[in-house]
mmCIF file of C-alpha atoms in Angstrom:
data_model
loop_
_atom_site.group_PDB
_atom_site.id
_atom_site.type_symbol
_atom_site.label_atom_id
_atom_site.label_comp_id
_atom_site.label_asym_id
_atom_site.label_seq_id
_atom_site.Cartn_x
_atom_site.Cartn_y
_atom_site.Cartn_z
ATOM 1 C CA SER A 1 118.256 138.703 52.440
ATOM 2 C CA GLY A 2 115.853 139.570 49.677
ATOM 3 C CA SER A 3 118.685 139.370 47.130
ATOM 4 C CA SER A 4 119.361 136.063 45.390
ATOM 5 C CA ARG A 5 122.961 137.178 44.931
ATOM 6 C CA ILE A 6 123.433 137.643 48.676
ATOM 7 C CA LEU A 7 121.542 134.419 49.432
ATOM 8 C CA ARG A 8 124.123 132.600 47.268
ATOM 9 C CA ALA A 9 126.956 134.326 49.155
ATOM 10 C CA MET A 10 125.303 133.184 52.409
ATOM 11 C CA GLN A 11 125.350 129.653 50.980
ATOM 12 C CA ARG A 12 121.560 129.367 51.022
ATOM 13 C CA THR A 13 120.134 126.723 48.719
ATOM 14 C CA TYR A 14 117.218 128.799 47.431
ATOM 15 C CA THR A 15 116.577 131.965 45.473
ATOM 16 C CA ARG A 16 114.334 134.877 46.350
ATOM 17 C CA ASP A 17 111.675 133.633 43.905
ATOM 18 C CA GLU A 18 111.755 130.089 45.314
ATOM 19 C CA TYR A 19 111.412 131.501 48.822
ATOM 20 C CA LEU A 20 108.393 133.626 47.842
ATOM 21 C CA GLU A 21 106.809 130.576 46.170
ATOM 22 C CA LYS A 22 107.097 128.678 49.479
ATOM 23 C CA ILE A 23 105.466 131.559 51.345
ATOM 24 C CA ALA A 24 102.595 131.584 48.839
ATOM 25 C CA LEU A 25 102.147 127.843 49.313
ATOM 26 C CA ILE A 26 102.071 128.205 53.106
ATOM 27 C CA ARG A 27 99.592 131.079 52.925
ATOM 28 C CA SER A 28 97.266 129.011 50.720
ATOM 29 C CA ALA A 29 96.556 126.733 53.704
ATOM 30 C CA ARG A 30 93.021 126.753 54.999
ATOM 31 C CA ARG A 31 93.818 128.117 58.421
ATOM 32 C CA PRO A 32 95.365 131.277 59.857
ATOM 33 C CA ILE A 33 99.128 131.122 59.587
ATOM 34 C CA SER A 34 101.656 133.591 60.882
ATOM 35 C CA ILE A 35 104.940 133.874 59.006
ATOM 36 C CA THR A 36 108.080 135.317 60.551
ATOM 37 C CA SER A 37 111.694 135.450 59.447
ATOM 38 C CA ASP A 38 115.227 136.262 60.513
ATOM 39 C CA ILE A 39 116.898 138.919 58.364
ATOM 40 C CA ILE A 40 120.531 140.005 58.276
ATOM 41 C CA VAL A 41 121.535 143.380 56.823
ATOM 42 C CA GLY A 42 125.061 144.400 55.908
ATOM 43 C CA PHE A 43 126.329 140.983 54.849
ATOM 44 C CA PRO A 44 129.759 141.376 53.185
ATOM 45 C CA GLY A 45 129.298 142.619 49.617
ATOM 46 C CA GLU A 46 125.685 143.738 50.156
ATOM 47 C CA THR A 47 125.084 146.686 47.837
ATOM 48 C CA VAL A 48 122.414 149.364 48.086
ATOM 49 C CA GLN A 49 120.512 147.431 45.373
ATOM 50 C CA ASP A 50 120.728 144.189 47.411
ATOM 51 C CA PHE A 51 119.377 146.034 50.453
ATOM 52 C CA GLU A 52 116.549 147.525 48.365
ATOM 53 C CA GLU A 53 115.659 143.957 47.305
ATOM 54 C CA THR A 54 115.459 143.008 50.978
ATOM 55 C CA LEU A 55 113.117 145.922 51.649
ATOM 56 C CA SER A 56 110.943 144.886 48.715
ATOM 57 C CA LEU A 57 110.906 141.328 50.104
ATOM 58 C CA LEU A 58 109.213 142.700 53.234
ATOM 59 C CA ASP A 59 106.446 144.096 51.021
ATOM 60 C CA ALA A 60 106.120 140.829 49.098
ATOM 61 C CA ALA A 61 106.286 138.479 52.093
ATOM 62 C CA GLN A 62 104.191 140.591 54.503
ATOM 63 C CA TYR A 63 105.781 139.014 57.570
ATOM 64 C CA ASP A 64 103.826 138.987 60.809
ATOM 65 C CA GLY A 65 107.122 139.453 62.613
ATOM 66 C CA ALA A 66 110.823 139.554 61.872
ATOM 67 C CA PHE A 67 113.974 139.243 63.898
ATOM 68 C CA SER A 68 116.526 141.463 62.215
ATOM 69 C CA PHE A 69 120.195 141.922 62.850
ATOM 70 C CA GLN A 70 123.310 143.605 61.523
ATOM 71 C CA TYR A 71 125.812 141.169 60.079
ATOM 72 C CA SER A 72 128.687 140.520 62.457
ATOM 73 C CA PRO A 73 131.645 138.221 61.800
ATOM 74 C CA ARG A 74 131.482 134.812 63.448
ATOM 75 C CA PRO A 75 134.501 132.551 63.948
ATOM 76 C CA ASN A 76 134.824 129.495 61.701
ATOM 77 C CA THR A 77 132.359 130.739 59.071
ATOM 78 C CA ALA A 78 132.988 131.185 55.364
ATOM 79 C CA ALA A 79 131.659 134.761 55.561
ATOM 80 C CA LEU A 80 134.477 135.718 57.927
ATOM 81 C CA HIS A 81 136.878 135.900 54.978
ATOM 82 C CA LEU A 82 134.614 137.599 52.438
ATOM 83 C CA ALA A 83 135.738 140.898 50.990
ATOM 84 C CA GLU A 84 133.770 144.149 50.796
ATOM 85 C CA PRO A 85 132.566 144.600 54.361
ATOM 86 C CA VAL A 86 129.711 147.063 54.780
ATOM 87 C CA PRO A 87 130.697 149.936 57.116
ATOM 88 C CA GLU A 88 129.200 149.738 60.620
ATOM 89 C CA ASP A 89 127.331 153.047 60.323
ATOM 90 C CA GLU A 90 125.735 151.886 57.063
ATOM 91 C CA LYS A 91 124.725 148.544 58.621
ATOM 92 C CA ARG A 92 123.114 150.455 61.497
ATOM 93 C CA ARG A 93 121.260 152.750 59.097
ATOM 94 C CA ARG A 94 119.984 149.807 57.042
ATOM 95 C CA LEU A 95 118.798 147.977 60.136
ATOM 96 C CA ILE A 96 116.842 151.022 61.330
ATOM 97 C CA VAL A 97 115.191 151.433 57.910
ATOM 98 C CA LEU A 98 114.325 147.736 57.716
ATOM 99 C CA GLN A 99 112.906 147.594 61.245
ATOM 100 C CA GLN A 100 110.788 150.697 60.686
ATOM 101 C CA LYS A 101 109.326 149.241 57.489
ATOM 102 C CA GLN A 102 108.626 145.891 59.178
ATOM 103 C CA ARG A 103 106.976 147.620 62.141
ATOM 104 C CA GLU A 104 104.605 149.409 59.734
ATOM 105 C CA ILE A 105 103.729 146.101 58.042
ATOM 106 C CA GLN A 106 103.082 144.426 61.398
ATOM 107 C CA SER A 107 100.872 147.304 62.545
ATOM 108 C CA ILE A 108 98.731 147.074 59.406
ATOM 109 C CA ARG A 109 98.481 143.271 59.562
ATOM 110 C CA ASN A 110 97.593 143.296 63.261
ATOM 111 C CA GLU A 111 95.075 146.125 62.851
ATOM 112 C CA ALA A 112 93.234 143.962 60.293
ATOM 113 C CA LEU A 113 92.610 141.411 63.066
ATOM 114 C CA VAL A 114 90.573 143.741 65.295
ATOM 115 C CA GLY A 115 87.154 142.120 65.774
ATOM 116 C CA GLU A 116 88.452 138.598 65.044
ATOM 117 C CA THR A 117 88.240 135.835 67.647
ATOM 118 C CA PHE A 118 91.111 133.418 68.276
ATOM 119 C CA GLU A 119 91.615 130.330 70.382
ATOM 120 C CA VAL A 120 94.412 131.247 72.776
ATOM 121 C CA LEU A 121 96.613 129.096 74.997
ATOM 122 C CA VAL A 122 97.025 131.096 78.206
ATOM 123 C CA ASP A 123 100.705 131.172 79.111
ATOM 124 C CA GLY A 124 100.931 134.021 81.612
ATOM 125 C CA ALA A 125 99.103 136.295 84.005
ATOM 126 C CA SER A 126 99.549 140.008 84.488
ATOM 127 C CA ARG A 127 100.215 141.591 87.862
ATOM 128 C CA ARG A 128 96.862 143.277 87.397
ATOM 129 C CA PRO A 129 93.841 141.152 88.334
ATOM 130 C CA GLY A 130 91.843 139.836 85.402
ATOM 131 C CA GLN A 131 94.617 140.323 82.827
ATOM 132 C CA TRP A 132 96.224 137.443 80.982
ATOM 133 C CA ALA A 133 98.582 136.721 78.116
ATOM 134 C CA GLY A 134 98.654 133.895 75.630
ATOM 135 C CA ARG A 135 99.306 132.816 72.078
ATOM 136 C CA SER A 136 97.001 131.883 69.258
ATOM 137 C CA SER A 137 97.514 128.731 67.198
ATOM 138 C CA SER A 138 99.392 130.925 64.703
ATOM 139 C CA ASN A 139 101.692 132.110 67.548
ATOM 140 C CA ARG A 140 100.284 135.636 67.800
ATOM 141 C CA VAL A 141 100.673 137.214 71.233
ATOM 142 C CA LEU A 142 97.355 138.266 72.776
ATOM 143 C CA ASN A 143 97.011 140.193 76.030
ATOM 144 C CA PHE A 144 93.437 140.027 77.266
ATOM 145 C CA THR A 145 91.050 140.563 80.121
ATOM 146 C CA SER A 146 88.865 137.919 81.689
ATOM 147 C CA PRO A 147 86.587 137.815 84.713
ATOM 148 C CA LEU A 148 87.731 134.224 85.315
ATOM 149 C CA SER A 149 90.697 133.065 87.386
ATOM 150 C CA ASP A 150 93.107 130.139 87.142
ATOM 151 C CA LEU A 151 93.336 130.297 83.350
ATOM 152 C CA LEU A 152 97.024 129.386 83.094
ATOM 153 C CA GLY A 153 97.470 126.469 80.678
ATOM 154 C CA GLN A 154 93.892 126.619 79.415
ATOM 155 C CA TYR A 155 92.588 127.354 75.935
ATOM 156 C CA VAL A 156 90.132 130.242 75.770
ATOM 157 C CA GLN A 157 88.395 132.235 73.047
ATOM 158 C CA VAL A 158 89.620 135.841 72.815
ATOM 159 C CA ARG A 159 88.153 138.639 70.683
ATOM 160 C CA VAL A 160 90.704 141.212 69.523
ATOM 161 C CA THR A 161 89.759 144.777 70.498
ATOM 162 C CA ARG A 162 93.025 146.629 69.717
ATOM 163 C CA ALA A 163 96.264 146.004 67.929
ATOM 164 C CA GLY A 164 99.834 147.191 68.154
ATOM 165 C CA PRO A 165 102.822 146.296 66.012
ATOM 166 C CA ASN A 166 103.963 143.471 68.306
ATOM 167 C CA SER A 167 100.839 142.119 69.962
ATOM 168 C CA LEU A 168 97.076 142.108 70.087
ATOM 169 C CA VAL A 169 94.792 143.188 72.933
ATOM 170 C CA GLY A 170 91.421 141.625 73.586
ATOM 171 C CA GLU A 171 88.835 140.220 75.910
ATOM 172 C CA GLN A 172 87.830 136.664 76.634
ATOM 173 C CA VAL A 173 84.609 135.589 74.945
ATOM 174 C CA ILE A 174 82.409 133.910 77.513
#
């Protein structure tokens, strides 16, 4: 959540501001870093204002990816007995809004990487000859072409030629 009030209700030991300070510290590193998060919408007692704070957290954090979910009760958790449940249709609506906003952020962040070159660990091959998949050291997914074979498990240099919201497309630099 982007709301300190909801973070307290979730029994998190940090506030929104402390969380954003940690992200700033991580981003100050001298190498490319990708930051992702898990986000729950519709936690019991979450108001429209709390949800708006979560949306504004996306803008502030600029995540490279996010796994987002609607709150659902889990056995043996303190949240199971909290009052003020958010209606299912409202949880669904909030999740759609959040995912759309995050997708836009990811598209912009990935588009900024077109022309960059990354070291990629090849972890898969496509059914199409000459096409491979891998991950950069910052865990970005890159699908790329290469005239070489038997690349599985190798590190290769890949130049990004296109970007989508969830992955990058490129070609091996030889």
